[in-house]
Amino acid sequence: MAGDQTLDPVTFEVLKNSFITSVDQMGEQILRTCYSFVIYNHDFSSGLHDARGECAAQGNQDIAVHVGTLHFTCKAVMRAFEGDMHEGDVFAINDPYAGGTHFSDVRLVRPIFADGEIIAYAQSNGHWSDMGGSVPGSFDVSARDMFREGLRITPVRLFDKGVLRRDVANMIAANTRDPASIIGDIQAQAEATAVCGREILRLVAKYGRQTVETGLAEVQDYVERAVRQRIAALPDGTWETVDFIDRDPAGGEGMIPIRIKMTIKGDKAIYDFTGSHPVIGSIYNSAFGATFSAVAAGMKTFFPDLPLNSGFYRAFEIVAPEGSIVDAKWPVAVTGFLMPFEKIMNSIYEMWSQLMPERALACAFNLEYLLTGGRDARMSDKPIFMFYDWLPGGWGGRNGKDGANVTTACFGTGMMAQPVEGQERANPILTTECEILKDSGGPGRWRGGVGVVKTSRMLAAEETVISYICDRERAVVWGIEGGLPSSPHGLTLTRAGSTKEERLGTIFSDVAIGTDDVFSRPTAGGGGFGDPLERDPALVLEDVKDDYVSVERAAKDYGVAIRVIDAELCDYAIDAAATERLRAEIRAGRAGWARVDPESVARRYRDGEIDALDAIRRHAVILDWGTGEVLPESTRQFREVFERRSVAKWAPA
């Protein structure tokens, strides 16, 4: 339980902000000295910890996925080297089974000494673009255990009293496909922790060691008190929901449930994952540290004004069944933990939206990773290249506002969309299309934000393979309070010399591609909030003018009839009488449309009468989007939640 504040308010406030600034300075150091293009695009986080390893401060640049894991890895290092730490030492760890996320997130931890004793720790976490393993980028979706995922680094001393242990660093780097960048990132992250250490010692020189140590404790107590007070002001009760991973590649058809029951009791929140699916035969499992982080990040969304530290974590508790998809144990594969991570975050959004309706928001799009690696034939020595890309998409509609367009995923808020020019300079890949994807935002009274579509062509390359790590091809981004879903993810590949698109979907690894092969993938928009038939037709008209919504889907999804006067001049008009008739027709029929025979929907899809958005938004049917065959269990599961989130919220016809 949080203690009372003993520092005077001015000193407390100065130290609180100074601690955060010291972490931000770590981020600035990494940004300016890192070697990896991935880290440069903000896939990193930093933390300041007290002498017990508890997180005292995170920065303003840190991404959501790391927020609840850094104190776990700091403590793992402390346990491994208890009584054997010295000034200038820096330790490395990437172990997801010790509280980390996945092997690509490598943390460097530096103890900070004052008067010969450890008073704090600085930690720098960066996502290295390759950690070895069976495929470039280290994301092999077919891996069922960690031995194909790359190098697992249990706590190891990387700098010994200020001197880099080159044997250890070289051993780590030699197990990756980009050793030069790895050595550079080690130096950058180590120096970042030194920057933080110098700032903390500056504060010690100014305020005294005892005051700084007191401040490290009291900033956590402050956050704990604030969160508990706000929770205590809410009604006690229990809320439940479920979200899904698309499938188990090693299992049968059907989506993989992640069930969460949230209980508010007094000044504490309890998250119970009982009933969630056991671990699956893929990398889409989450160790406990990543699950903890997802809960923290999801809940923190509803407390945006508070700083983040371990005080926040004291206000909630997690019950995660061992061996489930949210508490995978060694050696289960967990590199794709981001898939359950985002399902947990969005589920928490849904439950907290009922508690704080003024901050309510629907489901956000799912992060996707594209990994292409091989030899760059543009250069005579044909070096290994590693193209590691992610795209922005749409966030869910909010209570009173449309969702954010073309925004980085909730998983990695703070990450940047990678600049195409930098990618093309470093890799033999040409981007031929990158634009907003019309009709991708989930329809609602408040529309979900829109996603994008990106198409790329392989240039001169050899021994090249492609992997794709994504989800929500079947568990399509959903709306709430009557809002409608977005659109399915999935990558398509067109071979050189062919005009036929091959749909590879959302989960594959190690597919060979060659020069002039073209691959394209969309990102979904966010789910809609509220009944789309209640959206102001004038707003729908603006969406059509902005190219967010097509004239056809304005009629189908919103019941708004729009006349095209001159599309080139962006001149459109609402047909008020036709809109009134169309909305009445949709109101009368839509509940029944969502319950029609799925096989009849599939036939119409295969015959070209309807498209994927019709199947999803009108009929709540999930198909194999390549063959057009019904996925019966996935459809049953999708319809169950569609009825609860959408149909049940519509006013009777």
XYZ file of C-alpha atoms in Angstrom:
653
model
C 0.000 0.000 0.000
C 1.263 3.476 -0.825
C 2.803 5.512 1.927
C 2.259 9.207 2.624
C 4.398 11.731 0.796
C 7.274 13.114 2.887
C 9.054 15.291 0.341
C 7.854 18.865 0.020
C 5.598 19.327 -3.028
C 8.100 21.345 -5.050
C 10.995 18.897 -4.600
C 8.675 15.976 -5.289
C 7.401 17.499 -8.518
C 10.897 18.420 -9.692
C 12.192 14.906 -9.042
C 9.144 13.227 -10.590
C 9.641 15.081 -13.834
C 13.429 14.762 -13.680
C 13.149 10.985 -13.482
C 10.930 10.948 -16.574
C 13.330 13.315 -18.343
C 16.260 11.023 -17.575
C 14.412 8.225 -19.375
C 13.545 10.507 -22.288
C 17.229 11.367 -22.575
C 17.954 7.658 -22.921
C 15.517 7.573 -25.814
C 17.147 10.543 -27.498
C 20.555 8.899 -27.164
C 19.324 5.658 -28.737
C 17.577 7.495 -31.552
C 20.761 9.305 -32.547
C 23.245 6.450 -32.243
C 21.432 3.190 -33.029
C 22.384 1.149 -36.080
C 19.123 -0.727 -36.676
C 16.512 0.923 -38.885
C 13.863 -0.776 -36.724
C 15.085 0.884 -33.529
C 15.468 4.197 -35.347
C 11.745 4.016 -36.087
C 11.039 3.974 -32.345
C 10.758 0.277 -31.580
C 12.476 0.812 -28.234
C 11.701 1.666 -24.619
C 13.648 2.688 -21.551
C 13.130 2.577 -17.822
C 14.501 3.895 -14.544
C 14.243 1.506 -11.597
C 14.776 1.890 -7.886
C 17.231 -0.250 -5.906
C 14.605 -3.017 -5.610
C 14.164 -3.173 -9.392
C 10.732 -1.549 -9.344
C 10.022 0.805 -12.239
C 10.169 4.418 -11.031
C 9.803 6.130 -14.400
C 9.223 5.501 -18.059
C 9.551 8.084 -20.793
C 7.215 9.832 -23.177
C 8.607 7.948 -26.190
C 8.246 4.417 -24.819
C 5.946 2.070 -26.708
C 3.003 0.356 -25.078
C 4.196 -3.221 -25.455
C 7.163 -2.803 -23.117
C 5.581 -0.808 -20.315
C 4.811 -3.628 -17.919
C 7.816 -5.863 -18.534
C 10.930 -3.837 -17.727
C 10.728 -4.296 -13.960
C 10.557 -8.075 -14.449
C 13.759 -8.215 -16.489
C 15.533 -5.805 -14.154
C 14.749 -8.080 -11.222
C 15.860 -11.159 -13.193
C 19.262 -9.542 -13.703
C 19.429 -8.589 -10.022
C 18.740 -12.168 -8.958
C 21.331 -13.592 -11.335
C 24.127 -11.245 -10.219
C 23.221 -10.573 -6.601
C 26.328 -9.392 -4.748
C 28.367 -9.324 -7.953
C 27.633 -5.948 -9.536
C 30.167 -3.160 -9.979
C 30.311 0.371 -11.304
C 30.415 0.302 -15.099
C 28.770 -3.117 -15.372
C 26.033 -3.548 -17.976
C 23.978 -6.735 -18.268
C 21.942 -8.110 -21.177
C 18.723 -10.145 -21.175
C 15.969 -10.957 -23.676
C 14.332 -13.915 -21.922
C 10.524 -13.880 -22.319
C 10.199 -16.607 -19.696
C 11.815 -14.263 -17.166
C 9.281 -11.506 -17.759
C 10.356 -10.182 -21.161
C 8.348 -10.143 -24.371
C 10.182 -12.020 -27.140
C 13.780 -12.678 -28.123
C 13.931 -9.649 -30.440
C 13.466 -7.250 -27.507
C 16.946 -7.121 -25.992
C 17.362 -5.221 -22.727
C 20.576 -3.747 -21.314
C 20.557 -3.041 -17.579
C 23.069 -0.794 -15.769
C 23.274 -0.466 -11.967
C 23.725 3.140 -10.807
C 26.036 3.561 -7.813
C 26.265 6.386 -5.291
C 28.639 6.232 -2.309
C 29.606 2.724 -3.397
C 26.035 1.369 -3.218
C 23.399 0.723 -5.870
C 20.629 3.312 -5.680
C 18.926 2.680 -9.036
C 19.068 0.851 -12.366
C 18.789 2.177 -15.915
C 17.391 -0.136 -18.567
C 17.335 0.216 -22.356
C 15.231 -2.107 -24.491
C 15.532 -2.206 -28.282
C 13.983 -4.496 -30.871
C 16.805 -6.055 -32.886
C 15.650 -6.860 -36.414
C 17.067 -10.387 -36.337
C 17.930 -12.771 -33.502
C 18.821 -15.775 -35.620
C 16.474 -18.727 -35.773
C 15.029 -20.509 -38.770
C 13.870 -17.518 -40.868
C 15.072 -13.949 -41.499
C 13.615 -11.679 -38.844
C 13.229 -14.596 -36.404
C 9.434 -14.861 -36.799
C 8.752 -18.437 -37.874
C 5.006 -18.922 -37.465
C 5.362 -22.693 -37.684
C 7.676 -22.837 -34.651
C 6.122 -24.716 -31.752
C 9.036 -24.199 -29.388
C 11.738 -21.591 -28.827
C 14.529 -23.483 -30.553
C 13.534 -22.125 -33.973
C 12.951 -18.590 -32.728
C 16.510 -17.411 -32.222
C 18.981 -16.740 -29.437
C 17.684 -16.742 -25.870
C 19.837 -14.490 -23.684
C 19.521 -15.281 -20.011
C 21.132 -12.600 -17.786
C 24.742 -12.099 -18.907
C 27.410 -9.515 -18.106
C 28.083 -7.546 -21.276
C 30.254 -4.743 -19.870
C 32.630 -5.566 -17.011
C 33.496 -2.447 -14.972
C 33.108 -0.319 -18.067
C 34.894 -2.629 -20.520
C 32.919 -4.354 -23.272
C 33.269 -8.127 -23.094
C 33.871 -8.530 -26.815
C 33.785 -12.303 -26.638
C 30.232 -12.225 -25.303
C 29.106 -9.429 -27.651
C 30.585 -11.165 -30.682
C 29.004 -14.484 -29.719
C 25.586 -12.823 -29.520
C 26.039 -10.912 -32.779
C 27.374 -13.972 -34.624
C 24.052 -15.750 -34.039
C 22.153 -13.081 -35.992
C 21.939 -12.169 -39.665
C 23.139 -8.596 -39.124
C 26.057 -8.750 -36.678
C 27.451 -5.299 -37.479
C 24.185 -3.602 -36.527
C 23.933 -5.689 -33.379
C 27.346 -4.522 -32.132
C 26.354 -0.937 -32.923
C 23.054 -1.245 -31.073
C 24.799 -2.743 -28.045
C 27.021 0.329 -27.850
C 24.072 2.685 -28.384
C 21.912 1.071 -25.711
C 24.772 0.848 -23.226
C 25.572 4.528 -23.685
C 21.884 5.362 -23.235
C 21.921 3.726 -19.799
C 25.068 5.742 -18.995
C 23.250 8.963 -19.917
C 20.493 8.086 -17.444
C 23.069 7.180 -14.792
C 24.803 10.548 -15.128
C 21.491 12.376 -14.799
C 20.567 10.500 -11.623
C 23.979 11.232 -10.112
C 23.510 14.901 -11.011
C 20.297 14.848 -8.988
C 22.136 13.143 -6.121
C 24.774 15.887 -6.165
C 22.075 18.552 -6.045
C 19.525 17.058 -3.624
C 21.433 14.351 -1.762
C 21.263 10.610 -2.046
C 18.536 10.137 0.553
C 16.238 12.661 -1.118
C 16.653 11.027 -4.520
C 16.011 7.541 -3.102
C 12.954 8.870 -1.302
C 11.784 10.416 -4.543
C 12.158 7.127 -6.408
C 9.849 5.504 -3.858
C 7.350 8.332 -3.542
C 6.679 8.740 -7.268
C 5.457 5.145 -7.232
C 3.356 5.706 -4.120
C 1.828 8.792 -5.725
C 0.691 6.873 -8.805
C -0.640 4.015 -6.701
C -2.708 6.377 -4.545
C -4.103 8.176 -7.576
C -5.120 4.985 -9.401
C -6.643 3.409 -6.315
C -8.655 6.540 -5.558
C -10.088 6.560 -9.064
C -10.919 2.851 -9.004
C -12.549 3.232 -5.574
C -14.845 5.898 -7.031
C -16.188 3.393 -9.553
C -18.959 0.888 -8.805
C -17.913 -2.586 -7.731
C -18.837 -5.264 -10.204
C -17.737 -7.785 -12.804
C -17.437 -7.389 -16.571
C -16.572 -10.119 -19.046
C -15.631 -10.347 -22.693
C -13.848 -12.545 -25.210
C -11.659 -11.904 -28.226
C -9.991 -14.340 -30.588
C -6.796 -15.292 -32.351
C -7.700 -16.316 -35.907
C -6.584 -19.933 -35.648
C -4.103 -22.512 -34.500
C -2.041 -23.416 -37.602
C -1.349 -26.812 -36.023
C -4.999 -27.418 -35.155
C -8.420 -27.491 -36.744
C -10.697 -24.740 -37.982
C -11.994 -22.330 -35.368
C -10.809 -19.175 -33.648
C -8.783 -19.287 -30.423
C -10.555 -17.586 -27.491
C -8.940 -15.299 -24.942
C -11.465 -14.779 -22.144
C -11.184 -12.032 -19.569
C -13.293 -11.331 -16.506
C -12.572 -8.002 -14.834
C -13.700 -7.433 -11.274
C -13.625 -4.059 -9.559
C -13.503 -4.563 -5.818
C -12.872 -1.531 -3.655
C -9.728 0.165 -4.929
C -8.389 -2.739 -6.995
C -8.994 -4.304 -10.411
C -8.660 -8.076 -10.908
C -8.260 -9.588 -14.387
C -9.056 -13.307 -14.601
C -8.135 -15.170 -17.805
C -9.675 -18.477 -16.728
C -11.242 -20.165 -19.743
C -8.672 -18.897 -22.227
C -7.386 -21.448 -24.735
C -4.338 -23.607 -23.994
C -1.111 -22.777 -25.824
C -1.265 -23.321 -29.571
C 1.120 -24.821 -32.126
C 2.566 -21.539 -33.309
C 4.450 -18.486 -32.055
C 1.150 -16.768 -31.172
C 1.450 -17.462 -27.440
C 2.164 -15.028 -24.640
C 4.376 -15.561 -21.612
C 3.138 -13.981 -18.393
C 5.297 -10.853 -18.657
C 3.762 -9.878 -21.989
C 0.244 -10.578 -20.700
C 0.944 -8.384 -17.679
C 2.149 -5.650 -20.017
C -0.993 -5.892 -22.152
C -3.185 -5.426 -19.081
C -1.098 -2.475 -17.914
C -1.101 -0.795 -21.323
C -4.820 -1.347 -21.882
C -5.804 -0.047 -18.470
C -3.370 2.892 -18.665
C -5.276 4.149 -21.728
C -8.053 5.187 -19.345
C -5.652 7.056 -17.025
C -3.741 9.141 -19.593
C -2.743 11.965 -17.265
C -0.809 9.840 -14.778
C 2.878 8.940 -15.140
C 3.636 5.256 -15.524
C 5.637 3.273 -12.990
C 5.301 0.276 -10.694
C 2.839 2.157 -8.514
C 0.321 1.699 -11.310
C 0.920 -2.057 -11.325
C 0.093 -2.388 -7.626
C -3.521 -1.409 -8.320
C -4.371 -4.532 -10.310
C -4.003 -8.290 -10.080
C -3.869 -10.944 -12.812
C -5.078 -14.533 -12.719
C -3.577 -16.388 -15.693
C -3.929 -20.181 -15.913
C -0.536 -21.808 -16.363
C -0.106 -23.394 -19.772
C -2.748 -21.199 -21.367
C -2.154 -18.933 -24.344
C -1.666 -16.042 -21.892
C 0.833 -17.833 -19.611
C 3.067 -19.913 -21.854
C 6.029 -21.616 -20.201
C 9.441 -22.593 -21.544
C 10.001 -23.846 -24.192
C 6.687 -22.892 -25.860
C 7.174 -20.468 -28.780
C 6.171 -16.892 -27.897
C 7.746 -14.612 -30.515
C 4.289 -13.729 -31.882
C 2.972 -12.710 -28.457
C 1.792 -9.440 -30.013
C -1.296 -11.234 -31.336
C -2.738 -12.162 -27.914
C -1.330 -8.869 -26.586
C -3.580 -6.744 -28.795
C -6.612 -8.929 -28.115
C -6.080 -8.337 -24.398
C -5.673 -4.589 -24.869
C -8.828 -4.269 -26.966
C -10.809 -6.428 -24.550
C -9.768 -4.117 -21.743
C -10.812 -1.148 -23.858
C -14.246 -2.720 -24.227
C -14.708 -3.403 -20.509
C -13.387 -0.035 -19.338
C -15.581 1.675 -21.956
C -18.555 0.489 -19.917
C -17.046 1.934 -16.756
C -15.895 5.191 -18.336
C -18.244 5.764 -21.290
C -16.844 9.237 -21.824
C -13.560 7.603 -22.874
C -15.114 4.636 -24.711
C -13.566 3.330 -27.916
C -14.046 0.368 -30.216
C -11.462 -2.170 -31.348
C -8.275 -0.983 -33.061
C -6.610 -2.657 -36.028
C -4.067 -5.402 -35.469
C -0.337 -4.806 -35.859
C 1.284 -6.755 -38.690
C 4.936 -7.544 -39.382
C 6.324 -8.242 -42.835
C 9.779 -9.809 -42.897
C 11.709 -10.346 -46.109
C 15.328 -11.438 -46.185
C 17.896 -12.687 -48.622
C 20.931 -11.442 -50.536
C 20.974 -8.024 -52.168
C 22.045 -8.658 -55.765
C 22.334 -4.928 -56.451
C 25.748 -5.115 -54.774
C 28.687 -7.192 -55.979
C 29.309 -8.855 -52.610
C 25.586 -9.713 -52.298
C 25.236 -8.906 -48.590
C 22.356 -10.219 -46.502
C 19.478 -7.744 -46.296
C 16.669 -7.773 -43.752
C 13.486 -5.889 -44.690
C 11.341 -5.621 -41.583
C 8.204 -3.544 -42.053
C 5.013 -2.679 -40.213
C 2.114 -0.485 -41.280
C -0.243 1.941 -39.539
C -3.978 1.381 -39.542
C -7.186 2.654 -37.972
C -8.224 2.906 -34.328
C -11.762 2.347 -33.124
C -14.501 4.928 -33.177
C -14.923 6.776 -29.889
C -17.832 8.140 -27.931
C -18.337 11.424 -29.763
C -15.394 11.189 -32.164
C -14.311 9.172 -35.155
C -11.374 6.832 -34.713
C -7.829 7.913 -35.496
C -6.822 7.362 -39.121
C -3.547 5.787 -40.265
C -2.063 5.507 -36.769
C 0.462 3.082 -35.325
C -1.021 0.093 -33.524
C -2.103 0.159 -29.884
C 0.578 -2.507 -29.385
C 3.285 0.001 -30.277
C 1.944 3.471 -29.666
C 4.998 5.666 -30.155
C 6.373 3.666 -33.069
C 6.750 5.453 -36.394
C 5.561 4.347 -39.799
C 8.813 3.575 -41.564
C 9.762 5.965 -44.386
C 9.659 4.240 -47.748
C 12.737 6.134 -48.959
C 14.881 4.715 -46.166
C 13.573 1.215 -46.786
C 14.336 1.389 -50.494
C 17.868 2.598 -49.870
C 18.629 -0.286 -47.524
C 16.748 -3.092 -49.307
C 16.180 -4.310 -52.873
C 12.446 -3.601 -52.603
C 10.477 -0.910 -54.431
C 7.215 0.399 -52.982
C 4.720 0.975 -55.776
C 1.683 1.871 -53.670
C 1.117 3.186 -50.153
C -2.188 4.950 -49.643
C -5.294 5.179 -47.490
C -7.601 2.193 -47.944
C -11.129 3.300 -48.757
C -13.967 1.607 -46.796
C -11.559 0.109 -44.242
C -12.984 2.056 -41.289
C -15.707 0.207 -39.385
C -19.076 1.941 -39.908
C -20.708 3.496 -36.876
C -22.320 6.627 -35.569
C -18.663 7.405 -35.035
C -16.620 5.823 -37.789
C -13.534 3.742 -37.123
C -10.285 5.226 -38.394
C -9.108 4.082 -41.811
C -6.172 1.858 -42.653
C -3.769 1.721 -45.585
C -2.685 -0.573 -48.385
C 0.965 -1.030 -49.359
C 2.294 -2.822 -52.429
C 5.953 -3.641 -53.042
C 8.024 -5.252 -55.785
C 11.176 -7.270 -55.297
C 14.194 -5.956 -57.155
C 17.445 -7.846 -57.803
C 17.738 -10.321 -54.927
C 18.729 -13.924 -54.369
C 17.783 -16.653 -51.881
C 14.923 -14.452 -50.695
C 12.036 -15.534 -48.477
C 9.066 -13.706 -47.029
C 7.188 -14.177 -43.750
C 4.056 -12.442 -42.519
C 2.961 -12.140 -38.904
C -0.575 -10.858 -38.615
C -4.092 -11.670 -37.432
C -7.727 -10.542 -37.721
C -8.345 -12.211 -41.036
C -11.136 -14.108 -39.279
C -11.489 -12.403 -35.905
C -12.166 -9.211 -37.837
C -11.765 -5.882 -36.009
C -15.076 -5.353 -34.257
C -17.354 -2.439 -33.406
C -19.214 -1.750 -30.186
C -22.530 -0.210 -29.140
C -24.041 -1.183 -32.494
C -21.001 -0.328 -34.608
C -19.878 -2.583 -37.453
C -16.603 -4.418 -38.078
C -13.744 -3.250 -40.248
C -12.153 -5.426 -42.947
C -9.998 -8.574 -42.968
C -6.216 -8.568 -43.107
C -4.247 -10.746 -45.508
C -1.289 -10.582 -47.916
C -1.472 -11.384 -51.616
C 1.450 -12.334 -53.858
C 1.670 -11.965 -57.635
C 4.528 -13.832 -59.249
C 6.671 -12.177 -61.912
C 5.061 -12.513 -65.339
C 1.683 -13.497 -63.904
C -1.494 -11.489 -63.414
C -3.015 -13.929 -60.916
C -2.979 -12.939 -57.250
C -2.206 -15.700 -54.763
C -3.718 -15.088 -51.338
C -1.246 -16.151 -48.647
C -3.324 -14.783 -45.766
C -2.051 -13.596 -42.406
C 0.173 -16.334 -41.079
C 2.995 -17.865 -43.094
C 6.777 -18.082 -43.035
C 9.705 -18.890 -45.296
C 7.878 -18.515 -48.626
C 10.361 -18.138 -51.478
C 10.003 -15.020 -53.626
C 12.034 -13.754 -56.561
C 12.869 -10.683 -58.576
C 9.788 -8.785 -59.840
C 7.398 -10.679 -57.569
C 4.834 -8.248 -56.145
C 3.284 -8.464 -52.681
C 0.489 -6.348 -51.284
C -1.245 -6.128 -47.948
C -3.912 -3.913 -46.395
C -4.345 -2.890 -42.807
C -7.786 -2.773 -41.291
C -9.446 0.299 -39.962
C -10.893 0.561 -36.487
C -14.286 -0.755 -35.457
C -17.309 1.499 -35.538
C -18.877 3.017 -32.409
C -22.659 3.262 -32.272
C -25.334 2.473 -34.839
C -24.157 3.559 -38.318
C -27.751 4.455 -39.225
C -27.502 7.200 -36.601
C -24.509 8.844 -38.254
C -25.238 12.327 -39.552
C -25.584 11.992 -43.340
C -23.527 15.155 -43.705
C -20.597 13.370 -42.042
C -21.005 10.424 -44.403
C -20.925 12.877 -47.294
C -17.664 14.338 -45.986
C -16.224 10.822 -45.696
C -17.062 10.213 -49.357
C -15.433 13.486 -50.353
C -12.342 12.577 -48.326
C -12.188 9.169 -50.049
C -12.608 7.378 -46.714
C -15.930 5.817 -47.776
C -17.171 4.840 -51.239
C -20.556 5.892 -52.574
C -21.574 2.212 -52.671
C -20.711 1.528 -49.037
C -22.228 4.807 -47.901
C -25.508 3.269 -49.069
C -24.893 -0.269 -47.804
C -23.362 0.517 -44.406
C -24.874 3.896 -43.498
C -28.069 3.937 -45.532
C -27.054 7.249 -47.066
C -27.843 7.712 -50.763
C -25.319 10.005 -52.410
C -25.571 11.383 -55.945
C -22.346 11.803 -57.886
C -22.414 15.146 -59.640
C -18.735 15.370 -60.628
C -16.329 12.973 -58.936
C -13.262 14.734 -60.331
C -14.385 17.970 -58.711
C -15.406 16.097 -55.565
C -18.962 17.253 -56.114
C -21.533 15.037 -54.408
C -24.966 15.555 -52.904
C -27.217 13.686 -50.459
C -30.524 12.380 -51.760
C -32.582 12.928 -48.616
C -35.694 11.043 -49.714
C -33.724 8.038 -50.924
C -31.702 8.075 -47.705
C -34.851 7.929 -45.602
C -36.171 4.964 -47.610
C -32.820 3.176 -47.558
C -32.383 3.526 -43.802
C -35.885 2.213 -43.177
C -35.160 -0.806 -45.384
C -31.887 -1.550 -43.553
C -33.514 -1.174 -40.125
C -36.235 -3.618 -41.079
C -33.911 -6.259 -42.496
C -30.497 -6.109 -40.891
C -31.088 -8.333 -37.841
C -32.297 -11.060 -40.181
C -29.404 -10.530 -42.592
C -27.008 -11.354 -39.761
C -28.684 -14.748 -39.273
C -29.028 -16.089 -42.823
C -27.580 -19.433 -43.841
C -23.777 -18.971 -44.121
C -23.621 -21.333 -47.117
C -25.909 -19.063 -49.121
C -23.630 -16.130 -48.288
C -20.607 -18.122 -49.417
C -22.256 -18.980 -52.748
C -23.044 -15.334 -53.416
C -19.464 -14.394 -52.523
C -18.010 -16.993 -54.895
C -20.385 -15.840 -57.646
C -19.259 -12.242 -57.217
C -22.664 -10.962 -56.059
C -21.255 -9.716 -52.750
C -17.796 -8.913 -51.430
C -15.964 -9.610 -48.170
C -17.354 -6.472 -46.514
C -20.912 -7.595 -47.280
C -20.200 -11.033 -45.834
C -18.737 -9.567 -42.653
C -20.799 -6.438 -41.989
C -24.217 -7.594 -43.202
C -24.142 -11.332 -42.636
C -21.460 -11.861 -39.962
C -20.026 -14.744 -41.972
C -16.343 -15.678 -41.989
C -15.020 -17.308 -45.141
C -11.735 -18.509 -46.477
C -11.267 -15.296 -48.445
C -9.229 -17.113 -51.075
C -11.557 -20.025 -51.854
C -14.844 -18.562 -50.634
C -15.588 -21.603 -48.476
C -17.473 -21.138 -45.194
C -15.492 -21.501 -41.991
C -18.355 -22.832 -39.848
C -16.829 -22.701 -36.368
C -15.245 -19.303 -36.941
C -18.590 -18.020 -38.248
C -20.411 -19.364 -35.198
C -17.930 -17.647 -32.873
C -17.958 -14.405 -34.848
C -21.754 -14.284 -34.938
C -21.936 -14.777 -31.203
C -19.923 -11.641 -30.477
C -21.478 -9.731 -33.397
C -24.906 -10.290 -31.861
C -23.715 -8.963 -28.504
C -21.661 -5.991 -29.681
C -23.736 -4.890 -32.654
C -27.175 -6.449 -33.207
C -28.264 -6.211 -29.553
C -27.518 -2.471 -29.545
C -29.643 -1.594 -32.564
C -33.022 -0.024 -31.919
C -35.935 -2.284 -32.934
C -37.107 -1.828 -36.511
